[in-house]
Tab-separated table of C-alpha atoms in Angstrom:
chain	number	residue	atom	x	y	z
A	1	UNK	CA	0.000	0.000	0.000
A	2	UNK	CA	1.451	3.373	-1.002
A	3	UNK	CA	1.500	5.972	1.759
A	4	UNK	CA	-0.168	9.354	1.759
A	5	UNK	CA	2.466	11.977	2.547
A	6	UNK	CA	2.043	15.564	3.673
A	7	UNK	CA	5.161	17.725	4.102
A	8	UNK	CA	5.611	20.773	6.354
A	9	UNK	CA	8.599	23.024	5.654
A	10	UNK	CA	10.013	25.172	8.460
A	11	UNK	CA	11.862	28.035	6.809
A	12	UNK	CA	13.537	29.097	10.064
A	13	UNK	CA	15.545	25.859	10.277
A	14	UNK	CA	15.179	24.581	6.683
A	15	UNK	CA	13.599	21.437	8.121
A	16	UNK	CA	10.905	19.280	6.537
A	17	UNK	CA	8.547	17.369	8.830
A	18	UNK	CA	6.124	14.786	7.497
A	19	UNK	CA	2.808	13.200	8.306
A	20	UNK	CA	2.615	9.761	6.656
A	21	UNK	CA	-0.768	8.040	6.745
A	22	UNK	CA	-2.681	5.138	5.260
A	23	UNK	CA	-6.018	6.850	4.586
A	24	UNK	CA	-8.216	9.662	5.929
A	25	UNK	CA	-9.677	8.524	9.212
A	26	UNK	CA	-6.861	6.008	9.550
A	27	UNK	CA	-3.434	5.947	11.178
A	28	UNK	CA	-0.301	8.037	10.766
A	29	UNK	CA	3.336	8.517	11.666
A	30	UNK	CA	4.947	11.901	12.251
A	31	UNK	CA	8.558	12.212	11.084
A	32	UNK	CA	11.060	14.795	12.410
A	33	UNK	CA	8.718	17.348	14.010
A	34	UNK	CA	10.043	20.816	14.921
A	35	UNK	CA	9.785	22.706	18.201
A	36	UNK	CA	10.190	26.415	17.423
A	37	UNK	CA	12.987	28.137	19.323
A	38	UNK	CA	13.998	31.779	19.539
A	39	UNK	CA	17.706	31.734	20.449
A	40	UNK	CA	17.782	35.450	21.292
A	41	UNK	CA	15.176	35.119	24.034
A	42	UNK	CA	15.704	31.386	24.624
A	43	UNK	CA	11.977	30.776	24.265
A	44	UNK	CA	10.207	27.809	22.723
A	45	UNK	CA	6.848	27.796	20.969
A	46	UNK	CA	4.724	25.166	19.256
A	47	UNK	CA	3.637	26.944	16.073
A	48	UNK	CA	5.159	24.314	13.756
A	49	UNK	CA	3.921	21.374	15.817
A	50	UNK	CA	0.427	22.843	15.975
A	51	UNK	CA	0.289	22.868	12.172
A	52	UNK	CA	0.858	19.111	12.260
A	53	UNK	CA	-1.865	18.722	14.879
A	54	UNK	CA	-4.326	20.740	12.793
A	55	UNK	CA	-3.684	18.564	9.737
A	56	UNK	CA	-3.962	15.348	11.733
A	57	UNK	CA	-7.249	16.525	13.254
A	58	UNK	CA	-8.555	17.563	9.827
A	59	UNK	CA	-7.782	14.107	8.413
A	60	UNK	CA	-9.166	12.387	11.547
A	61	UNK	CA	-5.933	10.436	11.998
A	62	UNK	CA	-4.710	8.406	14.933
A	63	UNK	CA	-0.986	8.866	15.653
A	64	UNK	CA	0.813	5.552	16.060
A	65	UNK	CA	4.446	6.662	15.731
A	66	UNK	CA	6.560	9.789	16.121
A	67	UNK	CA	9.759	8.952	14.258
A	68	UNK	CA	13.107	10.693	14.614
A	69	UNK	CA	15.667	10.052	11.883
A	70	UNK	CA	18.419	11.072	14.355
A	71	UNK	CA	19.241	13.446	17.210
A	72	UNK	CA	19.172	16.634	15.164
A	73	UNK	CA	21.722	19.410	15.570
A	74	UNK	CA	19.817	22.128	13.703
A	75	UNK	CA	16.367	22.188	15.264
A	76	UNK	CA	14.678	21.182	18.488
A	77	UNK	CA	12.252	18.252	18.358
A	78	UNK	CA	8.603	18.599	19.376
A	79	UNK	CA	8.183	14.826	19.765
A	80	UNK	CA	7.437	15.025	23.482
A	81	UNK	CA	4.847	17.778	23.012
A	82	UNK	CA	3.133	15.870	20.206
A	83	UNK	CA	3.034	12.637	22.168
A	84	UNK	CA	1.391	14.487	25.063
A	85	UNK	CA	-1.204	15.972	22.710
A	86	UNK	CA	-1.807	13.107	20.295
A	87	UNK	CA	-0.335	9.922	21.745
A	88	UNK	CA	1.952	7.676	19.730
A	89	UNK	CA	5.292	5.960	20.283
A	90	UNK	CA	8.528	7.927	19.886
A	91	UNK	CA	11.079	5.892	17.938
A	92	UNK	CA	14.712	6.373	16.895
A	93	UNK	CA	17.641	4.199	15.819
A	94	UNK	CA	19.100	1.737	18.313
A	95	UNK	CA	22.501	3.455	18.340
A	96	UNK	CA	21.128	6.531	20.108
A	97	UNK	CA	22.896	5.526	23.373
A	98	UNK	CA	26.215	6.090	21.568
A	99	UNK	CA	25.124	9.630	20.733
A	100	UNK	CA	23.816	10.179	24.259
A	101	UNK	CA	27.083	8.990	25.805
A	102	UNK	CA	29.098	11.334	23.580
A	103	UNK	CA	27.045	14.385	24.465
A	104	UNK	CA	26.689	13.443	28.113
A	105	UNK	CA	30.461	13.998	28.323
A	106	UNK	CA	30.393	17.201	26.272
A	107	UNK	CA	27.632	18.747	28.409
A	108	UNK	CA	28.804	17.123	31.650
A	109	UNK	CA	25.264	15.922	32.355
A	110	UNK	CA	26.194	13.933	35.435
A	111	UNK	CA	24.844	10.717	36.916
A	112	UNK	CA	21.206	11.764	36.547
A	113	UNK	CA	21.414	11.372	32.764
A	114	UNK	CA	21.674	7.684	31.875
A	115	UNK	CA	22.665	7.191	28.199
A	116	UNK	CA	20.748	3.987	27.536
A	117	UNK	CA	18.058	5.251	25.148
A	118	UNK	CA	15.241	4.943	27.703
A	119	UNK	CA	14.157	8.520	26.969
A	120	UNK	CA	12.633	7.158	23.748
A	121	UNK	CA	9.767	4.686	23.649
A	122	UNK	CA	11.298	2.400	21.028
A	123	UNK	CA	14.757	1.836	19.530
A	124	UNK	CA	14.696	0.443	16.003
A	125	UNK	CA	17.078	-2.301	14.949
A	126	UNK	CA	18.355	-2.702	11.394
A	127	UNK	CA	15.603	-3.694	8.921
A	128	UNK	CA	12.976	-3.823	11.673
A	129	UNK	CA	9.423	-3.880	10.313
A	130	UNK	CA	6.559	-2.016	11.975
A	131	UNK	CA	2.986	-1.032	11.196
A	132	UNK	CA	1.302	2.324	10.733
A	133	UNK	CA	-2.300	1.256	10.363
A	134	UNK	CA	-2.475	-0.525	7.003
A	135	UNK	CA	1.049	0.559	6.071
A	136	UNK	CA	4.099	-1.624	6.636
A	137	UNK	CA	7.289	0.331	7.265
A	138	UNK	CA	10.953	-0.602	7.660
A	139	UNK	CA	13.777	1.045	9.614
A	140	UNK	CA	17.082	1.273	7.717
A	141	UNK	CA	20.291	2.161	9.552
A	142	UNK	CA	22.099	4.971	7.719
A	143	UNK	CA	24.786	6.010	10.189
A	144	UNK	CA	27.569	8.385	9.276
A	145	UNK	CA	26.119	11.831	9.892
A	146	UNK	CA	25.627	10.494	13.428
A	147	UNK	CA	25.922	6.902	14.696
A	148	UNK	CA	22.140	6.630	15.149
A	149	UNK	CA	20.782	7.923	11.833
A	150	UNK	CA	17.848	5.861	10.601
A	151	UNK	CA	15.805	6.090	7.397
A	152	UNK	CA	12.197	4.914	7.242
A	153	UNK	CA	10.782	3.113	4.210
A	154	UNK	CA	7.069	3.057	3.388
A	155	UNK	CA	6.565	1.082	0.173
A	156	UNK	CA	8.227	3.179	-2.599
A	157	UNK	CA	8.986	6.139	-0.310
A	158	UNK	CA	12.054	6.473	1.941
A	159	UNK	CA	12.558	9.279	4.448
A	160	UNK	CA	16.317	9.628	4.403
A	161	UNK	CA	16.953	12.056	7.283
A	162	UNK	CA	20.364	13.743	7.106
A	163	UNK	CA	22.087	11.515	4.571
A	164	UNK	CA	21.160	12.932	1.191
A	165	UNK	CA	19.980	16.423	0.290
A	166	UNK	CA	18.515	17.520	-3.034
A	167	UNK	CA	20.949	16.630	-5.841
A	168	UNK	CA	22.180	20.204	-6.303
A	169	UNK	CA	23.053	20.450	-2.586
A	170	UNK	CA	24.688	17.045	-2.109
A	171	UNK	CA	25.031	15.212	1.177
A	172	UNK	CA	25.049	15.776	4.927
A	173	UNK	CA	28.154	16.678	6.888
A	174	UNK	CA	29.977	14.023	8.890
A	175	UNK	CA	32.102	16.030	11.303
A	176	UNK	CA	29.851	16.126	14.362
A	177	UNK	CA	31.046	14.057	17.341
A	178	UNK	CA	30.633	10.417	16.315
A	179	UNK	CA	30.255	11.229	12.620
A	180	UNK	CA	32.159	9.302	9.960
A	181	UNK	CA	32.381	10.254	6.275
A	182	UNK	CA	33.315	6.733	5.164
A	183	UNK	CA	30.339	5.256	6.966
A	184	UNK	CA	28.091	7.966	5.502
A	185	UNK	CA	29.158	6.954	1.987
A	186	UNK	CA	28.329	3.308	2.715
A	187	UNK	CA	24.943	4.265	4.148
A	188	UNK	CA	24.103	6.371	1.105
A	189	UNK	CA	24.936	3.430	-1.149
A	190	UNK	CA	22.363	1.369	0.755
A	191	UNK	CA	19.748	3.901	-0.358
A	192	UNK	CA	20.946	4.236	-3.940
A	193	UNK	CA	20.557	0.518	-4.721
A	194	UNK	CA	16.782	0.768	-4.407
A	195	UNK	CA	14.837	0.818	-7.701
A	196	UNK	CA	15.409	4.009	-9.743
A	197	UNK	CA	11.844	5.229	-9.263
A	198	UNK	CA	12.010	4.985	-5.454
A	199	UNK	CA	10.999	8.320	-3.936
A	200	UNK	CA	13.436	9.888	-1.470
A	201	UNK	CA	12.205	12.495	1.004
A	202	UNK	CA	14.744	14.875	2.550
A	203	UNK	CA	14.828	16.176	6.110
A	204	UNK	CA	16.290	19.532	4.993
A	205	UNK	CA	16.729	21.749	2.007
A	206	UNK	CA	19.076	24.700	1.714
A	207	UNK	CA	18.049	25.987	-1.720
A	208	UNK	CA	20.166	28.269	-3.865
A	209	UNK	CA	18.623	31.618	-4.747
A	210	UNK	CA	17.445	30.401	-8.160
A	211	UNK	CA	14.981	27.780	-6.909
A	212	UNK	CA	12.309	27.308	-4.268
A	213	UNK	CA	12.708	24.858	-1.388
A	214	UNK	CA	12.203	21.224	-2.411
A	215	UNK	CA	12.438	17.931	-0.569
A	216	UNK	CA	11.554	15.067	-2.893
A	217	UNK	CA	13.766	13.320	-5.440
A	218	UNK	CA	14.282	9.779	-6.719
A	219	UNK	CA	17.086	7.266	-6.591
A	220	UNK	CA	17.622	7.797	-10.327
A	221	UNK	CA	17.915	11.577	-9.900
A	222	UNK	CA	20.394	11.197	-7.057
A	223	UNK	CA	22.549	8.714	-8.942
A	224	UNK	CA	22.642	10.941	-12.009
A	225	UNK	CA	22.894	14.403	-10.503
A	226	UNK	CA	23.939	14.451	-6.836
A	227	UNK	CA	26.974	16.716	-6.766
A	228	UNK	CA	28.688	14.612	-4.076
A	229	UNK	CA	27.728	10.984	-4.742
A	230	UNK	CA	26.566	10.599	-8.342
A	231	UNK	CA	27.507	7.394	-10.150
A	232	UNK	CA	31.255	7.289	-10.725
A	233	UNK	CA	32.252	8.830	-7.376
A	234	UNK	CA	34.108	6.243	-5.315
A	235	UNK	CA	34.372	5.969	-1.555
A	236	UNK	CA	37.825	7.531	-1.209
A	237	UNK	CA	36.882	10.464	-3.435
A	238	UNK	CA	33.767	11.076	-1.372
A	239	UNK	CA	35.607	10.879	1.963
A	240	UNK	CA	38.284	13.312	0.770
A	241	UNK	CA	35.641	15.749	-0.484
A	242	UNK	CA	33.440	15.430	2.597
A	243	UNK	CA	36.280	15.922	5.096
A	244	UNK	CA	37.660	18.907	3.180
A	245	UNK	CA	34.242	20.518	2.892
A	246	UNK	CA	33.291	19.858	6.515
A	247	UNK	CA	36.420	21.651	7.684
A	248	UNK	CA	35.044	24.868	6.151
A	249	UNK	CA	31.550	24.692	7.652
A	250	UNK	CA	30.390	26.611	10.695
A	251	UNK	CA	28.507	24.838	13.460
A	252	UNK	CA	24.692	25.029	13.130
A	253	UNK	CA	23.150	27.973	14.970
A	254	UNK	CA	21.035	25.753	17.208
A	255	UNK	CA	23.517	22.916	17.772
A	256	UNK	CA	23.966	23.389	21.517
A	257	UNK	CA	20.319	23.727	22.580
A	258	UNK	CA	19.074	21.238	19.978
A	259	UNK	CA	21.231	18.343	21.097
A	260	UNK	CA	20.295	18.804	24.759
A	261	UNK	CA	16.613	18.468	23.846
A	262	UNK	CA	16.882	15.857	21.132
A	263	UNK	CA	18.882	13.275	23.095
A	264	UNK	CA	15.970	13.469	25.566
A	265	UNK	CA	13.336	12.703	22.888
A	266	UNK	CA	12.111	16.286	22.793
A	267	UNK	CA	12.117	17.061	26.495
A	268	UNK	CA	13.768	20.193	27.847
A	269	UNK	CA	16.525	19.737	30.450
A	270	UNK	CA	15.173	19.108	33.964
A	271	UNK	CA	14.027	22.227	35.809
A	272	UNK	CA	16.250	23.398	38.632
A	273	UNK	CA	15.252	24.381	42.165
A	274	UNK	CA	13.858	27.716	40.968
A	275	UNK	CA	11.510	25.977	38.515
A	276	UNK	CA	13.498	27.031	35.426
A	277	UNK	CA	15.152	24.770	32.828
A	278	UNK	CA	18.600	25.786	31.548
A	279	UNK	CA	20.715	24.892	28.534
A	280	UNK	CA	24.416	24.346	29.190
A	281	UNK	CA	26.865	26.092	26.841
A	282	UNK	CA	30.380	24.591	26.845
A	283	UNK	CA	33.091	27.150	26.162
A	284	UNK	CA	36.030	26.471	23.792
A	285	UNK	CA	35.087	22.806	23.431
A	286	UNK	CA	33.214	22.232	20.169
């Protein structure tokens, strides 16, 4: 059964969230939802998440899954807020404890933060099948950008997270803690062996000035036109390019707050004795 797919583009973070459903009045999964964050005032809001809720209510859908492709470094997740409002099971790749352990050290989170993945409701193993109403989906490990990146396949559609971008933009970076350009190349090849007509849905788009934002391509388009991994580019060439390019990139604007929320499945850090939650900002470390 082919999925129904509705995309929601957040221009503030260049992020695409999705509602994937079997039929109106049926069941759905939410993929990579955004929690709005104003870094100047350090205030969150739920404008983007509420758009998802309005659509889900309009289609009379029951939320079965809230799927994270990875612990994002460029936007905060609204998974916890959506689960409170709509129900559903928050899922992510089974290597998330590796990511949690890395950032527990960076943020010095202490004994209270246990990096075992329990913050999420479900940790997907490689090629694990699961149901979204009448839809059968599969989790595909695509580590490299982070150790826990996971793509989700629904029939002829794959939500690739931060592996591939639109062909004219290329591929995700691999220089975050735990990232690996060689592993990213291997993960991308796992996606590019699917049939040419397979639809690929991006988590981000950073469009050049001469085109509007876009987030859907095909395996054939990526193999022909992706500026980083088109057919004919070998692993060593990709790794050399990716490492050289990553060395020139600035850190994402929301890296530090995003990670602290996203390794907790969308929850803010615990409130302190004055009832206020705080983000920790390491100095001269990242």
